[in-house]
Coordinates of C-alpha atoms and ligand atoms in Angstrom, one line a residue:
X1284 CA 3.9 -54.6 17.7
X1285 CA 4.3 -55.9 21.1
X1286 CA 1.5 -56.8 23.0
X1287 CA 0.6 -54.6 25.9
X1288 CA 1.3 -56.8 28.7
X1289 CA 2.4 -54.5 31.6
X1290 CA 0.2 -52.2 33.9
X1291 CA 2.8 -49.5 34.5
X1292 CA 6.6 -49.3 33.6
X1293 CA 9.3 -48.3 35.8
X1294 CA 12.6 -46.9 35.0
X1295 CA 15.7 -47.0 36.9
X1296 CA 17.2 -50.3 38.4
X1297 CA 19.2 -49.5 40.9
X1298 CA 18.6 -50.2 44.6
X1299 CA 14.8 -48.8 44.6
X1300 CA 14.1 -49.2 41.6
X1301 CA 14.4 -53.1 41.6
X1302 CA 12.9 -53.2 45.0
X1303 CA 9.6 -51.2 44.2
X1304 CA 9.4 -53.7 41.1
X1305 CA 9.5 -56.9 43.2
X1306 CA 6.9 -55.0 45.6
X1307 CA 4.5 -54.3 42.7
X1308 CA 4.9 -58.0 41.2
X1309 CA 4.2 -59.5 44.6
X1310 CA 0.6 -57.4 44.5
X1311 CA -0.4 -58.9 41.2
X1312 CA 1.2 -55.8 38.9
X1313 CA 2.6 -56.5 35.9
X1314 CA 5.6 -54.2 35.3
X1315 CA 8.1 -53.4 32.6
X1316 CA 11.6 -52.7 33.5
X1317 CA 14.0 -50.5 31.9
X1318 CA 17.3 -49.0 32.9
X1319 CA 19.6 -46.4 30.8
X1320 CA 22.5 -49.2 31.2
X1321 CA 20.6 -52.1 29.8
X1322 CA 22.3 -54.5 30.8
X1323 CA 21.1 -54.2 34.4
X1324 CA 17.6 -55.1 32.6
X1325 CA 19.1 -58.7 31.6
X1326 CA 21.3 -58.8 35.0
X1327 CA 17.5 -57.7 36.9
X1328 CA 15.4 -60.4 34.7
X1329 CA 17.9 -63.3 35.5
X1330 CA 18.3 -62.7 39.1
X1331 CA 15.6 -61.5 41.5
X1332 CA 12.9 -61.0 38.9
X1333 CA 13.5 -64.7 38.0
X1334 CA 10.2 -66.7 38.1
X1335 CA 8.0 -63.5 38.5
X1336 CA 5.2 -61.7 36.0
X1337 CA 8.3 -59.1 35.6
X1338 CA 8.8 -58.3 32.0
X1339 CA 11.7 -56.1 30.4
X1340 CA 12.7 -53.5 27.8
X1341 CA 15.9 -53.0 26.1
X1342 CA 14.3 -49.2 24.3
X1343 CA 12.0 -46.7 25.2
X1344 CA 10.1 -47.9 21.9
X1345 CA 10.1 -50.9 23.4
X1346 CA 8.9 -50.2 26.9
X1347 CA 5.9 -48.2 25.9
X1348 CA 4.4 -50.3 23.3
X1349 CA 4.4 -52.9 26.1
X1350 CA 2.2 -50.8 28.4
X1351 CA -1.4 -50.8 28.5
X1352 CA -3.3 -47.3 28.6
X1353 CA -3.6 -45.1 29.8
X1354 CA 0.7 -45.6 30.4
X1355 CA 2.0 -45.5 33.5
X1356 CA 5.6 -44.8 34.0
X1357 CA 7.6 -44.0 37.1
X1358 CA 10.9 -43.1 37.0
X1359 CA 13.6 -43.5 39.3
X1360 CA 16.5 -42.3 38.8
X1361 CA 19.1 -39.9 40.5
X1362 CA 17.3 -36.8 41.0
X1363 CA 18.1 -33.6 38.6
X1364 CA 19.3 -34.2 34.6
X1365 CA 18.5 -37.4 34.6
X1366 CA 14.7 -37.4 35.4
X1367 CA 14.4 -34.5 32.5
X1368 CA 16.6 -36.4 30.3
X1369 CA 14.0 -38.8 29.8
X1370 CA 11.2 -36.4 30.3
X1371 CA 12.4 -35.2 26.8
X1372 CA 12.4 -38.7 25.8
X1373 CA 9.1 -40.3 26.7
X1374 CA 7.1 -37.2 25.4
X1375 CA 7.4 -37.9 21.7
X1376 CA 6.2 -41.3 22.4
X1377 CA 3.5 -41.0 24.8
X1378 CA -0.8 -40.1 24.3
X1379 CA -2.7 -37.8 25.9
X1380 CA -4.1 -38.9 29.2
X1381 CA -0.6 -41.1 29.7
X1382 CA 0.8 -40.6 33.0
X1383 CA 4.5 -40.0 34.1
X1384 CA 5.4 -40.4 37.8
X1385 CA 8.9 -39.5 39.3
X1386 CA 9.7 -41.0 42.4
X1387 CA 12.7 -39.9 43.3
X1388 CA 14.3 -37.2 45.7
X1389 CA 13.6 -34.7 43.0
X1390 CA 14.0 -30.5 44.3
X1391 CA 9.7 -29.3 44.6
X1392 CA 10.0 -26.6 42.2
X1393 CA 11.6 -29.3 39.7
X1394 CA 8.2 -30.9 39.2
X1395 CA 6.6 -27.4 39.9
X1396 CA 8.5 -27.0 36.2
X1397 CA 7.5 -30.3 35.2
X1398 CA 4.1 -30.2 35.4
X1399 CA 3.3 -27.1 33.8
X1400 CA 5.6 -28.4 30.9
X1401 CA 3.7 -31.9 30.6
X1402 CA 0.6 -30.4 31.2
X1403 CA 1.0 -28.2 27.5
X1404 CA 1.4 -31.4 25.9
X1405 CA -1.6 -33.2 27.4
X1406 CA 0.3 -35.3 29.8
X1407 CA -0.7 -36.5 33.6
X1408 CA 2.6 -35.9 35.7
X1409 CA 3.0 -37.4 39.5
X1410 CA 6.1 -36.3 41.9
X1411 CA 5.8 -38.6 45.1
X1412 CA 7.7 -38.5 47.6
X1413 CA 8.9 -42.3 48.6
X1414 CA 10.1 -42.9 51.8
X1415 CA 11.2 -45.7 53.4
X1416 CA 14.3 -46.6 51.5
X1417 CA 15.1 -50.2 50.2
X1418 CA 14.0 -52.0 52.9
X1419 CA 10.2 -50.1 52.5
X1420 CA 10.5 -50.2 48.9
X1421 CA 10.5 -53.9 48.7
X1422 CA 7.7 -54.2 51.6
X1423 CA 5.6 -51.4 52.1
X1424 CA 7.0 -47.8 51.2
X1425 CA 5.3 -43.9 52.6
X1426 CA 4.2 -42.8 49.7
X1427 CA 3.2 -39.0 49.2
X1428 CA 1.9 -38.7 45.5
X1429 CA 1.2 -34.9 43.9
X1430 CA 0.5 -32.9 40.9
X1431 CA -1.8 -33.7 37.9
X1432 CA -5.0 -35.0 40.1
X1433 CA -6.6 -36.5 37.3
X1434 CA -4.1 -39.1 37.5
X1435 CA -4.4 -40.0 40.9
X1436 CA -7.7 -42.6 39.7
X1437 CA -5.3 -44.1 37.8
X1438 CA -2.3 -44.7 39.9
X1439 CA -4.5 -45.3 43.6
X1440 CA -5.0 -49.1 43.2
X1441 CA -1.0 -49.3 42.3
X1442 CA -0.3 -47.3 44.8
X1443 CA -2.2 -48.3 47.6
X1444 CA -1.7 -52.0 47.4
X1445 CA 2.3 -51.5 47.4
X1446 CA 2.3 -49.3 50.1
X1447 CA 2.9 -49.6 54.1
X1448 CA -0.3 -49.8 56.1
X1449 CA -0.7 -48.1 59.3
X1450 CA -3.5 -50.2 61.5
X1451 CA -4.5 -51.2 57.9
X1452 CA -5.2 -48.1 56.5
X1453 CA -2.6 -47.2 53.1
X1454 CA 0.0 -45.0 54.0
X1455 CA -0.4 -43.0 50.9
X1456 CA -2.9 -40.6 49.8
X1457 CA -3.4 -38.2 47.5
X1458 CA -1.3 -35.1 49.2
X1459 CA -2.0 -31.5 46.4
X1460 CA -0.6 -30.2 43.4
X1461 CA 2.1 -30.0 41.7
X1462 CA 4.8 -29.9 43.7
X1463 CA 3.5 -31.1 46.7
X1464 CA 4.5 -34.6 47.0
X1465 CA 7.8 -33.7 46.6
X1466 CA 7.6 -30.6 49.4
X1467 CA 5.7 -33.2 51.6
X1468 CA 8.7 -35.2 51.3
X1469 CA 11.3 -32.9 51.8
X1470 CA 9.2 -31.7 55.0
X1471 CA 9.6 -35.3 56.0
X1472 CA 13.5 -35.5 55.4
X1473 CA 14.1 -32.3 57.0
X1474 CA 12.4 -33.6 59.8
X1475 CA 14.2 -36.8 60.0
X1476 CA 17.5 -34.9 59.7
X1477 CA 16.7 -32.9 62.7
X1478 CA 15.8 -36.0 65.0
X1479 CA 19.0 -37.2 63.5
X1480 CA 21.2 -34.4 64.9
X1481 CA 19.5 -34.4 67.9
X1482 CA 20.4 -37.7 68.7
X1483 CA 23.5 -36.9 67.5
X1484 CA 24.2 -34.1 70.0
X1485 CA 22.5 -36.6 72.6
X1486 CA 25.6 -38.4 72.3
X1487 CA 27.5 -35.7 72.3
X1488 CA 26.7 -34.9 75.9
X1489 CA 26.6 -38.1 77.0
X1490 CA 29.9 -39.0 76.0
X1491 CA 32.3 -35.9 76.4
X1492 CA 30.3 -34.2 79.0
X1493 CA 29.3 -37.7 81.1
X1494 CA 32.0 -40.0 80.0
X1495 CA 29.6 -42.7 79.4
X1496 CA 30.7 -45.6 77.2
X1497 CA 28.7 -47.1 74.6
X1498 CA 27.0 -49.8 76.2
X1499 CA 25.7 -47.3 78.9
X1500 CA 24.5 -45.1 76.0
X1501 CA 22.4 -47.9 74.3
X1502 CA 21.0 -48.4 77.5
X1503 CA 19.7 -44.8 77.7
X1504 CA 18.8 -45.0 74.0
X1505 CA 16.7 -48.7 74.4
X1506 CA 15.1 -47.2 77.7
X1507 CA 14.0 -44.0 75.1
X1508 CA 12.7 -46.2 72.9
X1509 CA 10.1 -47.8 75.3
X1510 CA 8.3 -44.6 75.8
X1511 CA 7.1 -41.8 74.5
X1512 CA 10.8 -41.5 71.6
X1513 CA 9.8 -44.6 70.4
X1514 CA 10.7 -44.9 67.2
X1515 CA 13.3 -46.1 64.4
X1516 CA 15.7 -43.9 64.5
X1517 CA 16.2 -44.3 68.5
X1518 CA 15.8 -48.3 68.0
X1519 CA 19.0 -48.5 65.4
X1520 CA 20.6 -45.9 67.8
X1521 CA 20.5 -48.1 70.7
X1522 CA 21.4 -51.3 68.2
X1523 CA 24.2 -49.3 66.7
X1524 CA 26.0 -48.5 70.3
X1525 CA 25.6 -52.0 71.6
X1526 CA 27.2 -53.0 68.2
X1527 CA 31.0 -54.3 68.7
X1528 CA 33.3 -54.5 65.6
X1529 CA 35.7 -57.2 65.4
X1530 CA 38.0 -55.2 67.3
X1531 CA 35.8 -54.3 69.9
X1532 CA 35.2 -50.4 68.7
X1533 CA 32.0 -48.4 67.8
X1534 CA 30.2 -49.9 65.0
X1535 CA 31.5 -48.8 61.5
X1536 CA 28.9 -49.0 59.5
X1537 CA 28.1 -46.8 56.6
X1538 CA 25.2 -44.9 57.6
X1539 CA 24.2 -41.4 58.3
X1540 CA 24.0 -41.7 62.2
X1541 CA 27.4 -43.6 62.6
X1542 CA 29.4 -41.5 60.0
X1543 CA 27.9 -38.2 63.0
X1544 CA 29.4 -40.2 65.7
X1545 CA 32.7 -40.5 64.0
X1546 CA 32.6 -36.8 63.6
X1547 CA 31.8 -36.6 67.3
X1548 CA 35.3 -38.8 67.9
X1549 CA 36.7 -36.4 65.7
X1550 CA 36.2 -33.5 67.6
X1551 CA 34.2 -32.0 65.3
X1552 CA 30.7 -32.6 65.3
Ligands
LIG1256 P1 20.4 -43.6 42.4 O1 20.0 -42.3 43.0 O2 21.7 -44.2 42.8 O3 20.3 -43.6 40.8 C1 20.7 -44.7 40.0 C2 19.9 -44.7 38.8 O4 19.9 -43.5 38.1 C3 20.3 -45.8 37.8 O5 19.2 -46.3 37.2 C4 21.1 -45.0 36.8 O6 21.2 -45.6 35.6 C5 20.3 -43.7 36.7 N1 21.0 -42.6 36.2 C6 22.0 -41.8 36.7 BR1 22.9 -42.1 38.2 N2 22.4 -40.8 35.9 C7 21.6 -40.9 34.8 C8 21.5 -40.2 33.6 N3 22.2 -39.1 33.4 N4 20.5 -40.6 32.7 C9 19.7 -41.7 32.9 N5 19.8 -42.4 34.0 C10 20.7 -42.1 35.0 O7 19.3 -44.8 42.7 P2 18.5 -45.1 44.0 O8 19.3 -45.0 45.3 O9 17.7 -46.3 43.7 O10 17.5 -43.8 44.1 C11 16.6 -43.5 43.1 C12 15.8 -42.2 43.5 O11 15.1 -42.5 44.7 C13 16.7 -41.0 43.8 O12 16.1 -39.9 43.4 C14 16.9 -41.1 45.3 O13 17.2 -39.8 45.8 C15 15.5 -41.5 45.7 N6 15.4 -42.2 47.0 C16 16.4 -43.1 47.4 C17 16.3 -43.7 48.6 C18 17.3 -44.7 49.1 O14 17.2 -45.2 50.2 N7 18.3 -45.0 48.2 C19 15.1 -43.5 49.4 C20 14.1 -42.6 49.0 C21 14.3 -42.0 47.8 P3 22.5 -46.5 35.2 O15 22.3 -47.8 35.8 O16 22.5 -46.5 33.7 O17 23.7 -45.7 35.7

């Protein structure tokens, strides 16, 4: 049998998956890796989890017999099928008491559903919300954990330690039942997708109804960000208008508020 080595597992190596790994090795976790395509365990080991206390699992089997209890598993994955796909799959192999957290973009009344399904078979169940995206998964992530409080004791040191302070204090706490890291978190993208348009529309005006060019506009949008819009969605907006490609146009990167300007140039934002 393999010896329980890890303090929680997570599955799912894809861009936050990997980063929230690193994040938890660099606070002293020990965590198991495990990804449906496993080769992205041995690609994950070799590379970036190099040199670290990371440890991997080729099998389910495998990944919970390395866990010490009571288990902690997070998974994330693309939201939907997948997360109940190996809901089905961990619950045969799991104790009472053991703890599954999803931390992905799943739908609230998903892990409404899920808890009241783990809860019949004596498991803990977590939906957080994670926010932040790679960049805060790897250094300090929002994270909005819910559901099955009894797990929360087990899951606070993890959490707190790996998440973004705010003038020290952990931004992440313990935010209701069931659902309700998951509506906490779609309350926060709905949010962000409204300052988004707005900004958006911001443009708008400023460029068919003012004719300003884009280095007049990031001057408006650096000037917002010194007072009260101060924030990071108005700092990459002023970053992403003084931004010249290589042949002198609006920056094309591929990212949510420069894909809205294009459909602005488009006519048909
Ligand atoms: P993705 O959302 O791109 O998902 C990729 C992962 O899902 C891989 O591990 C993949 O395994 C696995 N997967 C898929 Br796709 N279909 C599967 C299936 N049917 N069965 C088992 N595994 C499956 O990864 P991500 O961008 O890292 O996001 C992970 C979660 O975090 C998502 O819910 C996302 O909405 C949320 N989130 C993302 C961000 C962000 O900035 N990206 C921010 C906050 C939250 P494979 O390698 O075998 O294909």
């Amino acid at each position: 049998m393999a010896e329980q080595v890890a303090d929680i597992a997570l599955i799912g190596l894809a861009v936050m998956g990997q980063n929230l790994i690193l994040n938890m090795n660099d606070h002293g976790w020990v965590v198991c890796a495990y990804n449906r395509t496993t080769e992205k365990v041995d690609k994950f080991l070799a590379s970036e989890a190099k040199d670290t206390k990371i440890v991997g699992a080729h099998s389910l089997q495998e990944m919970v017999a390395k866990l010490k209890k009571p288990r902690r598993i997070m998974i994330l994955v693309k939201a939907g099928a997948a997360v109940d796909g190996f809901i089905d799959k961990l619950i045969p192999l799991l104790d009472k008491g053991d703890i599954i957290i999803d931390g992905g973009n799943s739908e609230y009344q998903d892990t409404q559903r899920r808890c009241q399904q783990l809860a019949e078979k004596g498991l803990l169940y977590v939906g957080s919300g994670v926010s932040g995206g790679e960049e805060g998964a790897r250094f300090g992530p929002s994270l909005m954990p819910g559901g099955h409080k009894e797990a929360w004791p087990h899951i606070k040191d993890i959490f707190q330690s790996i998440c973004a302070k705010s003038d020290s204090e952990p931004c992440c706490d313990w935010v209701g039942e069931d659902g309700a890291g998951h509506y906490v978190k779609m309350v926060h993208n709905g949010i962000e997708y409204g300052d988004m348009q707005l900004i958006c529309e911001a443009y708008h005006l400023m460029k068919t109804g003012l004719g300003m060019d884009c280095d007049e506009m990031s001057e408006v949008f650096t000037k917002w960000n010194q007072g009260e819009l101060d924030s990071f969605l108005i700092e990459i907006t002023a970053n992403i208008l003084k931004f010249k490609d290589t042949d002198g146009t609006l920056c094309q990167q591929d990212c949510v508020i420069c894909s809205r300007f294009y459909a602005v140039e488009r006519g048909c934002s």
